[in-house]
Structure formats: C-alpha cells, structure tokens
Amino acid sequence: MTFFKKLLTLLCFVFPLLSFAMEDPWLILEKSAKASQQLNYEGVFHSQSSSESNSTHVIHANIDNKEYCLLKMLDGAPNEVFCSGDMVYVTSQDGLLIKKRKNQFLFPSVLPSDIKHLKKNYQLSFGEKKRVADRMAQHIELKAKDNLRFNYHIWIDDKNLLPLKLIVTNNKNQTIEQSTFTTIAFSEVIDKDIFEKNINLSKVYVSKNKFVENYVSNKFWNLKDLPSGFKEVDLISRRVNGLNLLDYQIIFSDGLAYVSLFIRPITRGTEPKEGTVAIGPTNISARYQDGYQIMSVGMVPPETVNTFSGAIEF
Amino acid sequence: MNEKISSLFDSEINNKDVDTLLSKKSKMEGVRSSMSDYQLISDVLKKKTILPKSNLTDKIMTAIDKEPTQMGGLVKANSSNTAVMSFEILPVLASLAVLIVIASTAFNIEVNSTSTNQFLAKEDIPQEIINAHHAATANNMNYFIQVGDSAK
C-alpha cells in the first residue's frame, strides 16, 4: 500500500470523528428542542419548586406535523391540559378554559428552537452522563454569564435527545425548581383518538379570555436600561374590571428565563405598593409612577426584577 | 350631670330630663359651661359650621401647657426647654446616621438599602398578577393549570 493510500484510509477514519468534535456544541440544544416537538412518548414526570411538588402523566405525539399533548395531574385535583398545535385546553373542576399558546414551554419542551439568544447569556458545558427514568442521559449545564439570571441544568436522552430532567439553580447552587421524568416510553405511533376523546376537535370552542386584547396601539411608555440579554417577546393588555382602562403585561425573555412587566392604572382607594418580595421561586418588584402601579415578576434574581420595574418611563 | 348633657345633644334624653336640665342650666354656671362645650362637640361630630369659642380654646391651650413634653418616650420634662433640646439633638442624630451608613459600606455590612422594601408584603401582590405571569411563561404544568381559574 502506497503512502497516499495509507493517508487516505486514515483520513476516512479520522474525518468523521473530527467533524463530530468540531460541531458546534450548542447544536445539541437545537436538536433537543426539535426532539421535544417531534417525538412520540408517554410517561410520568415529577415537578418540584420551593413550596409545591406534584406528578404529571404526559402523552405527547406529533401527527401530520402537528403537536398534540395530554397532561394529567396525578396529585390533587384531577386537572388536565390538552394541547393541539397552538391551542391549549385546560379542563378543571371549574370548567374548560381555552388559551392560545405563544411563549408557553411546558416541560419537557423547555428549550427554545432558536438558540442564538442563549449563546449570549449562558455558558454551555457538558457534565457527566447518568440514568434518568431508566435511560442514559447527558448532563448539559447552562451557566449564567452574569447575575441577572439563574443557571439551568438539563439532562437530555442519550439516544433521542429529549430533555428528561431540568434543574434551575441560583448562584449559590441552591435548587430553585426542578422537573424530572420518573418513567417514560417512546413509540413510533400514538393514536390520535387518545387526544380526541378528551376534546371534540371538530367543535368550535369560544375562548373565555375575551378581555385579552393583542393589539396595543398606544405604547405610552419608554423602556430604558433593561437588563442585558432580555428582549421583548410579547405584549398583552387587559381591561380593568368595571373601568374603561387597560392594564399591560410586557413579557421579556432571554431564551430560558421570563419576566413579566405589568403597568396597571391605580384605581381609586387602592394604595400603591413599593418594594421587592419573593413568592416561592418567583421574585416580584413593585414601584409606583404617575398613577400607575408597575410590577415586574419572574423566576430571576431580585436585582433583575428591580431593574425591570425601574426601566419604565412615561 | 355631664352624661345627661351629652345625651341631650345626642337626642337620647327623655322629655322630663330635658326640663330638669334646662332649669338647672339657667341656675348653675358650671352646667351652662358644660352645655356650651357639649354643643361644640356635637356640632363638630355633625359637621356643622362652628364659630370659634375662645373659652374652650383657652381651656385646651391651658391644659396643653400643663402637660409634660415627651421626646420619643425617652425624655420627659416639664419645661418648654425640651422642645429646644429636640432641635439641638437633630444634627447629632443625623451625623450618627451618616456614620452608620459609611461604616456599613466600609465593612460591607448588608443593610436594607431599599427603604421601600418594608412597604411591600406578599399579601400585597394580587394573585392575578402571578397567574397572568405564569399563564404566559411557566414551564411547570401545575402553574399553568392554576392560572386557568383566574383567567376566566
């Protein structure tokens, strides 16, 4: 065998390995986000925050490029969530609520499809593999590059890349919130009837969320010095009960963390509030300005919600 | 006697007592004075127009003069010098406050720098705010179901 033949043979072996090694490690998150939308699976996951813990049974399927999911609470009231594309149907003892999903990422679909934004705000590193729900999973850590957000640890299935476990930690490495599969099974096909028996998909339901107006014609505020890495992803307005006034909710995200900034007119007899408090893993900052109660809410450090509530100018 | 006078202005007295009271009023100076005071109190409570009664004002001012002045429960004195003392002590207190702030900064002692914190309590946060936030952002299904209740 000539030298060139030997070299060619060697390159044939080495090149695929090299290309794998050189692949952008962030791409694994993009593939994981796709996996959570495309895979058919059924299982039980356990969620825990500082104050509550509960188990949920989930069935997820992608049928004709449309996502369906059925989530049933196993603890407490037997409430259910049914997703069909962008529509979400919540059935509880109080009746049926229909919502349109915009930024909603229910576990395990926690990763955004566009990871560009994540790269700016988090540092990616690979941890050790371990078993989660009887499957091998790769630990990926997304460490915040600053003190404006928490850290996210995701364990993704070694074979099909579905997120199996999520832990959110603060900068002291304390767990803020976690969700993890306890059992999961994948299948090629899931029958559509499983979903249709819960909600009559041929029926036209009327959303009860009538007060939500998606179009805001007059943004009478300016935002200055927003926390870096967060961008506006949604704006919702609601009519204040019994008054010809609107309150506004501006939603910001860095790809994983979300903050809502509320601008609410103060009604007669209501005392304005100022300060910062924590309710479970959620921090809230309140400020009063020019007849409006400004509140920012999010599972982010207190400094971040404070900066958001101070960012409004009239 | 004072109880009866008070009842008269509150319209809670019977006719017989009214006659007795009015006859005493014309005879006794003390009763007349008390009736004048209760008339004024009644007018204030009923938000009627009140003409100044120098007599009552003088009495109140005299009573105030007799009361000792207190400084935050620490200083008790009978003379008016106490009020002057309070102004003298202000610069000292201000200097002390500045020193505490400088010292806490220098030694990196954690102080509650946002004085507004004390005004906001968990109970002040409307549940609909928390629900509206989770309705649009939560990845925990439990939050998502809870928000259904308030969004209706």
mmCIF file of C-alpha atoms in Angstrom, chain A:
data_model
loop_
_atom_site.group_PDB
_atom_site.id
_atom_site.type_symbol
_atom_site.label_atom_id
_atom_site.label_comp_id
_atom_site.label_asym_id
_atom_site.label_seq_id
_atom_site.Cartn_x
_atom_site.Cartn_y
_atom_site.Cartn_z
ATOM 1 C CA MET A 1 0.000 0.000 0.000
ATOM 2 C CA THR A 2 1.445 3.358 -1.009
ATOM 3 C CA PHE A 3 1.856 6.214 1.422
ATOM 4 C CA PHE A 4 -1.006 8.161 -0.198
ATOM 5 C CA LYS A 5 -3.377 5.226 0.080
ATOM 6 C CA LYS A 6 -2.493 4.878 3.760
ATOM 7 C CA LEU A 7 -3.084 8.584 4.308
ATOM 8 C CA LEU A 8 -6.438 8.422 2.529
ATOM 9 C CA THR A 9 -7.537 5.457 4.619
ATOM 10 C CA LEU A 10 -6.502 7.262 7.792
ATOM 11 C CA LEU A 11 -8.398 10.393 6.783
ATOM 12 C CA CYS A 12 -11.512 8.324 6.084
ATOM 13 C CA PHE A 13 -11.475 7.209 9.710
ATOM 14 C CA VAL A 14 -10.379 10.468 11.300
ATOM 15 C CA PHE A 15 -12.504 12.983 9.347
ATOM 16 C CA PRO A 16 -15.916 11.897 10.675
ATOM 17 C CA LEU A 17 -14.528 11.986 14.205
ATOM 18 C CA LEU A 18 -13.047 15.423 13.599
ATOM 19 C CA SER A 19 -16.264 16.782 12.161
ATOM 20 C CA PHE A 20 -18.184 15.449 15.167
ATOM 21 C CA ALA A 21 -15.721 17.064 17.538
ATOM 22 C CA MET A 22 -15.820 20.358 15.681
ATOM 23 C CA GLU A 23 -19.604 20.510 15.557
ATOM 24 C CA ASP A 24 -20.990 23.451 17.462
ATOM 25 C CA PRO A 25 -21.848 22.022 20.899
ATOM 26 C CA TRP A 26 -24.842 24.369 21.046
ATOM 27 C CA LEU A 27 -26.446 22.446 18.196
ATOM 28 C CA ILE A 28 -27.308 19.673 20.632
ATOM 29 C CA LEU A 29 -29.772 22.075 22.285
ATOM 30 C CA GLU A 30 -31.356 22.923 18.959
ATOM 31 C CA LYS A 31 -31.749 19.201 18.215
ATOM 32 C CA SER A 32 -33.111 18.629 21.708
ATOM 33 C CA ALA A 33 -35.737 21.343 21.185
ATOM 34 C CA LYS A 34 -36.781 19.636 17.935
ATOM 35 C CA ALA A 35 -36.901 16.240 19.652
ATOM 36 C CA SER A 36 -39.338 17.523 22.254
ATOM 37 C CA GLN A 37 -41.661 18.629 19.465
ATOM 38 C CA GLN A 38 -41.331 15.622 17.176
ATOM 39 C CA LEU A 39 -41.101 12.530 19.385
ATOM 40 C CA ASN A 40 -44.000 10.351 20.448
ATOM 41 C CA TYR A 41 -43.762 9.397 24.094
ATOM 42 C CA GLU A 42 -45.749 8.645 27.222
ATOM 43 C CA GLY A 43 -44.540 8.943 30.798
ATOM 44 C CA VAL A 44 -44.766 10.468 34.244
ATOM 45 C CA PHE A 45 -42.708 13.407 35.432
ATOM 46 C CA HIS A 46 -42.306 14.930 38.837
ATOM 47 C CA SER A 47 -42.081 18.695 39.346
ATOM 48 C CA GLN A 48 -40.903 20.465 42.461
ATOM 49 C CA SER A 49 -40.488 24.105 43.401
ATOM 50 C CA SER A 50 -39.760 25.527 46.843
ATOM 51 C CA SER A 51 -43.327 25.176 48.035
ATOM 52 C CA GLU A 52 -45.011 22.557 45.881
ATOM 53 C CA SER A 53 -44.402 19.194 44.312
ATOM 54 C CA ASN A 54 -46.602 17.184 42.002
ATOM 55 C CA SER A 55 -46.586 14.406 39.453
ATOM 56 C CA THR A 56 -47.977 14.604 35.950
ATOM 57 C CA HIS A 57 -48.825 11.959 33.389
ATOM 58 C CA VAL A 58 -47.953 13.076 29.872
ATOM 59 C CA ILE A 59 -48.694 11.773 26.399
ATOM 60 C CA HIS A 60 -47.074 13.618 23.507
ATOM 61 C CA ALA A 61 -47.365 12.961 19.793
ATOM 62 C CA ASN A 62 -46.563 14.606 16.520
ATOM 63 C CA ILE A 63 -49.234 13.629 13.998
ATOM 64 C CA ASP A 64 -49.027 15.026 10.462
ATOM 65 C CA ASN A 65 -46.605 17.709 11.665
ATOM 66 C CA LYS A 66 -48.988 18.877 14.364
ATOM 67 C CA GLU A 67 -48.161 18.582 18.048
ATOM 68 C CA TYR A 68 -50.633 17.037 20.463
ATOM 69 C CA CYS A 69 -50.158 16.617 24.167
ATOM 70 C CA LEU A 70 -52.250 15.429 27.054
ATOM 71 C CA LEU A 71 -51.109 16.182 30.581
ATOM 72 C CA LYS A 72 -52.977 14.958 33.623
ATOM 73 C CA MET A 73 -52.244 15.959 37.199
ATOM 74 C CA LEU A 74 -51.744 12.877 39.354
ATOM 75 C CA ASP A 75 -51.810 14.768 42.671
ATOM 76 C CA GLY A 76 -54.616 16.945 43.979
ATOM 77 C CA ALA A 77 -57.478 17.857 41.677
ATOM 78 C CA PRO A 78 -57.529 15.722 38.506
ATOM 79 C CA ASN A 79 -56.984 18.665 36.175
ATOM 80 C CA GLU A 80 -55.894 18.149 32.597
ATOM 81 C CA VAL A 81 -54.204 20.122 29.889
ATOM 82 C CA PHE A 82 -54.721 19.200 26.275
ATOM 83 C CA CYS A 83 -52.609 20.828 23.552
ATOM 84 C CA SER A 84 -53.440 20.787 19.885
ATOM 85 C CA GLY A 85 -50.980 22.867 17.892
ATOM 86 C CA ASP A 86 -51.022 26.360 19.378
ATOM 87 C CA MET A 87 -54.294 25.849 21.228
ATOM 88 C CA VAL A 88 -54.297 24.769 24.841
ATOM 89 C CA TYR A 89 -57.393 23.446 26.600
ATOM 90 C CA VAL A 90 -57.354 23.343 30.380
ATOM 91 C CA THR A 91 -60.079 21.228 31.965
ATOM 92 C CA SER A 92 -60.593 21.599 35.687
ATOM 93 C CA GLN A 93 -63.487 21.324 38.123
ATOM 94 C CA ASP A 94 -64.342 24.915 37.179
ATOM 95 C CA GLY A 95 -64.860 24.057 33.533
ATOM 96 C CA LEU A 96 -62.940 24.394 30.312
ATOM 97 C CA LEU A 97 -60.503 27.174 29.559
ATOM 98 C CA ILE A 98 -59.062 27.709 26.105
ATOM 99 C CA LYS A 99 -55.857 29.588 25.571
ATOM 100 C CA LYS A 100 -53.564 30.271 22.676
ATOM 101 C CA ARG A 101 -50.014 29.206 23.286
ATOM 102 C CA LYS A 102 -47.396 31.804 22.488
ATOM 103 C CA ASN A 103 -44.355 31.559 24.709
ATOM 104 C CA GLN A 104 -45.604 28.575 26.594
ATOM 105 C CA PHE A 105 -42.957 25.908 27.024
ATOM 106 C CA LEU A 106 -44.287 23.133 29.198
ATOM 107 C CA PHE A 107 -41.752 20.603 30.403
ATOM 108 C CA PRO A 108 -40.095 18.769 28.672
ATOM 109 C CA SER A 109 -40.323 21.345 25.858
ATOM 110 C CA VAL A 110 -38.257 23.890 27.757
ATOM 111 C CA LEU A 111 -35.706 24.818 25.128
ATOM 112 C CA PRO A 112 -36.288 27.494 22.507
ATOM 113 C CA SER A 113 -35.895 26.483 18.856
ATOM 114 C CA ASP A 114 -33.601 29.443 18.282
ATOM 115 C CA ILE A 115 -30.511 29.062 20.474
ATOM 116 C CA LYS A 116 -28.710 32.216 19.268
ATOM 117 C CA HIS A 117 -30.044 34.164 22.218
ATOM 118 C CA LEU A 118 -28.929 31.523 24.704
ATOM 119 C CA LYS A 119 -25.340 31.757 23.500
ATOM 120 C CA LYS A 120 -25.156 35.411 24.521
ATOM 121 C CA ASN A 121 -26.389 34.860 28.056
ATOM 122 C CA TYR A 122 -25.254 31.393 29.096
ATOM 123 C CA GLN A 123 -22.078 29.370 29.063
ATOM 124 C CA LEU A 124 -22.557 25.781 27.900
ATOM 125 C CA SER A 125 -20.702 22.850 29.377
ATOM 126 C CA PHE A 126 -21.173 19.100 29.323
ATOM 127 C CA GLY A 127 -21.353 17.196 32.588
ATOM 128 C CA GLU A 128 -21.444 13.506 33.332
ATOM 129 C CA LYS A 129 -23.910 11.033 31.928
ATOM 130 C CA LYS A 130 -26.321 9.437 34.371
ATOM 131 C CA ARG A 131 -29.503 7.405 34.413
ATOM 132 C CA VAL A 132 -32.785 9.285 34.442
ATOM 133 C CA ALA A 133 -36.060 7.330 34.283
ATOM 134 C CA ASP A 134 -34.075 4.197 33.457
ATOM 135 C CA ARG A 135 -32.423 5.829 30.431
ATOM 136 C CA MET A 136 -28.916 7.222 29.994
ATOM 137 C CA ALA A 137 -28.900 10.993 29.838
ATOM 138 C CA GLN A 138 -26.241 13.626 29.129
ATOM 139 C CA HIS A 139 -25.954 16.482 31.615
ATOM 140 C CA ILE A 140 -25.733 19.903 29.963
ATOM 141 C CA GLU A 141 -25.139 22.934 32.123
ATOM 142 C CA LEU A 142 -26.174 26.395 31.001
ATOM 143 C CA LYS A 143 -24.399 28.660 33.432
ATOM 144 C CA ALA A 144 -25.494 32.293 33.525
ATOM 145 C CA LYS A 145 -22.803 34.685 32.317
ATOM 146 C CA ASP A 146 -23.971 37.356 34.785
ATOM 147 C CA ASN A 147 -26.039 37.721 37.953
ATOM 148 C CA LEU A 148 -29.213 38.625 36.100
ATOM 149 C CA ARG A 149 -30.458 35.060 35.623
ATOM 150 C CA PHE A 150 -30.296 31.612 37.161
ATOM 151 C CA ASN A 151 -28.435 28.513 35.946
ATOM 152 C CA TYR A 152 -30.147 25.708 34.048
ATOM 153 C CA HIS A 153 -29.103 22.047 34.187
ATOM 154 C CA ILE A 154 -30.672 19.825 31.550
ATOM 155 C CA TRP A 155 -30.275 16.079 31.176
ATOM 156 C CA ILE A 156 -31.080 15.005 27.631
ATOM 157 C CA ASP A 157 -31.741 11.454 26.474
ATOM 158 C CA ASP A 158 -28.540 9.932 25.127
ATOM 159 C CA LYS A 159 -30.322 8.358 22.152
ATOM 160 C CA ASN A 160 -33.109 10.689 21.072
ATOM 161 C CA LEU A 161 -32.110 13.966 22.832
ATOM 162 C CA LEU A 162 -35.414 14.552 24.640
ATOM 163 C CA PRO A 163 -34.918 16.579 27.847
ATOM 164 C CA LEU A 164 -35.567 14.157 30.708
ATOM 165 C CA LYS A 165 -34.648 16.342 33.622
ATOM 166 C CA LEU A 166 -34.386 20.066 34.348
ATOM 167 C CA ILE A 167 -32.961 21.749 37.429
ATOM 168 C CA VAL A 168 -32.813 25.524 37.906
ATOM 169 C CA THR A 169 -30.245 26.736 40.447
ATOM 170 C CA ASN A 170 -29.320 30.138 41.819
ATOM 171 C CA ASN A 171 -25.775 31.494 42.084
ATOM 172 C CA LYS A 172 -25.345 29.711 45.437
ATOM 173 C CA ASN A 173 -26.087 26.442 43.643
ATOM 174 C CA GLN A 174 -29.388 26.052 45.501
ATOM 175 C CA THR A 175 -32.185 24.366 43.580
ATOM 176 C CA ILE A 176 -34.976 26.777 42.695
ATOM 177 C CA GLU A 177 -37.138 24.446 40.660
ATOM 178 C CA GLN A 178 -36.869 21.011 39.077
ATOM 179 C CA SER A 179 -38.779 18.627 36.835
ATOM 180 C CA THR A 180 -37.743 15.066 36.064
ATOM 181 C CA PHE A 181 -39.223 12.063 34.330
ATOM 182 C CA THR A 182 -39.691 9.028 36.569
ATOM 183 C CA THR A 183 -40.932 6.761 33.767
ATOM 184 C CA ILE A 184 -41.007 7.255 30.015
ATOM 185 C CA ALA A 185 -41.654 5.093 26.948
ATOM 186 C CA PHE A 186 -41.227 6.043 23.305
ATOM 187 C CA SER A 187 -43.293 4.709 20.421
ATOM 188 C CA GLU A 188 -43.434 5.162 16.672
ATOM 189 C CA VAL A 189 -47.135 5.907 16.552
ATOM 190 C CA ILE A 190 -49.646 7.225 19.045
ATOM 191 C CA ASP A 191 -53.306 7.056 18.128
ATOM 192 C CA LYS A 192 -54.972 10.431 17.629
ATOM 193 C CA ASP A 193 -58.106 9.072 19.327
ATOM 194 C CA ILE A 194 -56.319 9.270 22.681
ATOM 195 C CA PHE A 195 -56.415 13.032 22.376
ATOM 196 C CA GLU A 196 -59.785 13.400 20.681
ATOM 197 C CA LYS A 197 -61.694 11.560 23.379
ATOM 198 C CA ASN A 198 -60.870 14.433 25.725
ATOM 199 C CA ILE A 199 -61.724 17.359 23.498
ATOM 200 C CA ASN A 200 -64.021 17.359 20.500
ATOM 201 C CA LEU A 201 -61.640 18.804 17.945
ATOM 202 C CA SER A 202 -64.377 19.297 15.376
ATOM 203 C CA LYS A 203 -66.290 21.550 17.748
ATOM 204 C CA VAL A 204 -65.606 25.285 17.724
ATOM 205 C CA TYR A 205 -64.950 26.415 21.279
ATOM 206 C CA VAL A 206 -65.205 30.048 22.214
ATOM 207 C CA SER A 207 -62.308 31.361 24.252
ATOM 208 C CA LYS A 208 -63.279 32.730 27.618
ATOM 209 C CA ASN A 209 -60.291 35.012 27.547
ATOM 210 C CA LYS A 210 -62.313 37.786 25.925
ATOM 211 C CA PHE A 211 -60.643 40.591 27.808
ATOM 212 C CA VAL A 212 -57.263 39.953 26.282
ATOM 213 C CA GLU A 213 -56.507 42.365 23.503
ATOM 214 C CA ASN A 214 -53.475 41.543 21.499
ATOM 215 C CA TYR A 215 -53.210 44.833 19.703
ATOM 216 C CA VAL A 216 -51.801 47.767 21.621
ATOM 217 C CA SER A 217 -51.967 50.939 19.553
ATOM 218 C CA ASN A 218 -50.575 53.376 22.044
ATOM 219 C CA LYS A 219 -47.397 52.480 23.861
ATOM 220 C CA PHE A 220 -47.235 55.472 26.172
ATOM 221 C CA TRP A 221 -44.112 54.279 27.941
ATOM 222 C CA ASN A 222 -40.420 54.084 27.187
ATOM 223 C CA LEU A 223 -38.060 51.399 28.410
ATOM 224 C CA LYS A 224 -34.544 52.366 29.395
ATOM 225 C CA ASP A 225 -31.627 50.365 30.798
ATOM 226 C CA LEU A 226 -33.260 46.954 30.557
ATOM 227 C CA PRO A 227 -31.279 44.028 31.992
ATOM 228 C CA SER A 228 -28.903 42.828 29.292
ATOM 229 C CA GLY A 229 -29.862 39.774 27.287
ATOM 230 C CA PHE A 230 -33.620 40.133 27.704
ATOM 231 C CA LYS A 231 -35.791 41.087 24.773
ATOM 232 C CA GLU A 232 -39.496 41.778 24.491
ATOM 233 C CA VAL A 233 -41.351 38.701 23.253
ATOM 234 C CA ASP A 234 -44.991 39.600 23.879
ATOM 235 C CA LEU A 235 -47.368 42.352 24.919
ATOM 236 C CA ILE A 236 -50.780 41.648 26.392
ATOM 237 C CA SER A 237 -53.397 44.150 27.517
ATOM 238 C CA ARG A 238 -56.444 43.559 29.676
ATOM 239 C CA ARG A 239 -59.384 45.740 30.522
ATOM 240 C CA VAL A 240 -59.516 46.626 34.207
ATOM 241 C CA ASN A 241 -62.683 45.188 35.728
ATOM 242 C CA GLY A 242 -65.526 47.694 35.590
ATOM 243 C CA LEU A 243 -63.378 50.516 34.251
ATOM 244 C CA ASN A 244 -62.625 51.921 30.842
ATOM 245 C CA LEU A 245 -58.923 51.399 31.447
ATOM 246 C CA LEU A 246 -56.349 48.884 30.272
ATOM 247 C CA ASP A 247 -53.501 47.328 32.091
ATOM 248 C CA TYR A 248 -50.498 45.989 30.237
ATOM 249 C CA GLN A 249 -48.193 42.998 30.558
ATOM 250 C CA ILE A 250 -44.946 43.137 28.617
ATOM 251 C CA ILE A 251 -43.094 39.812 28.540
ATOM 252 C CA PHE A 252 -39.330 39.614 28.210
ATOM 253 C CA SER A 253 -37.148 36.550 27.767
ATOM 254 C CA ASP A 254 -33.504 35.624 27.404
ATOM 255 C CA GLY A 255 -34.419 32.267 25.881
ATOM 256 C CA LEU A 256 -34.921 30.399 29.154
ATOM 257 C CA ALA A 257 -35.888 32.937 31.830
ATOM 258 C CA TYR A 258 -39.058 35.027 31.569
ATOM 259 C CA VAL A 259 -40.035 38.292 33.220
ATOM 260 C CA SER A 260 -43.425 39.986 33.045
ATOM 261 C CA LEU A 261 -43.594 43.749 33.469
ATOM 262 C CA PHE A 262 -47.056 44.944 34.462
ATOM 263 C CA ILE A 263 -48.236 48.531 34.027
ATOM 264 C CA ARG A 264 -51.550 48.913 35.867
ATOM 265 C CA PRO A 265 -53.552 52.086 36.458
ATOM 266 C CA ILE A 266 -54.200 52.637 40.146
ATOM 267 C CA THR A 267 -57.893 52.677 40.881
ATOM 268 C CA ARG A 268 -59.492 54.927 43.493
ATOM 269 C CA GLY A 269 -58.979 53.636 47.001
ATOM 270 C CA THR A 270 -56.015 51.426 46.042
ATOM 271 C CA GLU A 271 -52.745 52.066 47.828
ATOM 272 C CA PRO A 272 -49.629 51.981 45.625
ATOM 273 C CA LYS A 273 -47.016 49.425 46.601
ATOM 274 C CA GLU A 274 -43.232 49.685 46.508
ATOM 275 C CA GLY A 275 -40.526 47.123 47.281
ATOM 276 C CA THR A 276 -39.394 43.592 46.487
ATOM 277 C CA VAL A 277 -40.697 40.247 47.736
ATOM 278 C CA ALA A 278 -40.294 36.588 46.830
ATOM 279 C CA ILE A 279 -43.143 34.123 46.474
ATOM 280 C CA GLY A 280 -41.596 30.682 46.166
ATOM 281 C CA PRO A 281 -39.057 30.788 43.343
ATOM 282 C CA THR A 282 -40.644 33.918 41.850
ATOM 283 C CA ASN A 283 -39.372 37.405 42.683
ATOM 284 C CA ILE A 284 -41.620 40.455 42.426
ATOM 285 C CA SER A 285 -40.624 44.112 42.380
ATOM 286 C CA ALA A 286 -43.175 46.930 42.697
ATOM 287 C CA ARG A 287 -42.860 50.636 42.001
ATOM 288 C CA TYR A 288 -45.315 53.489 41.689
ATOM 289 C CA GLN A 289 -45.119 56.115 38.994
ATOM 290 C CA ASP A 290 -47.529 58.776 37.715
ATOM 291 C CA GLY A 291 -50.725 56.985 38.684
ATOM 292 C CA TYR A 292 -49.504 53.548 37.586
ATOM 293 C CA GLN A 293 -48.530 50.567 39.675
ATOM 294 C CA ILE A 294 -45.536 48.959 37.998
ATOM 295 C CA MET A 295 -44.731 45.369 38.926
ATOM 296 C CA SER A 296 -42.171 43.005 37.468
ATOM 297 C CA VAL A 297 -42.477 39.272 38.098
ATOM 298 C CA GLY A 298 -40.095 36.476 37.205
ATOM 299 C CA MET A 299 -38.085 33.449 38.241
ATOM 300 C CA VAL A 300 -34.914 35.542 38.133
ATOM 301 C CA PRO A 301 -32.768 37.149 40.870
ATOM 302 C CA PRO A 302 -34.308 40.120 42.767
ATOM 303 C CA GLU A 303 -31.854 42.547 41.113
ATOM 304 C CA THR A 304 -33.283 41.650 37.714
ATOM 305 C CA VAL A 305 -36.926 42.316 38.618
ATOM 306 C CA ASN A 306 -35.828 45.552 40.314
ATOM 307 C CA THR A 307 -34.097 46.696 37.143
ATOM 308 C CA PHE A 308 -37.178 45.864 35.085
ATOM 309 C CA SER A 309 -39.570 47.788 37.317
ATOM 310 C CA GLY A 310 -37.219 50.766 37.223
ATOM 311 C CA ALA A 311 -36.943 50.673 33.435
ATOM 312 C CA ILE A 312 -40.333 52.252 32.712
ATOM 313 C CA GLU A 313 -40.522 55.939 31.804
ATOM 314 C CA PHE A 314 -43.682 57.889 30.956
#
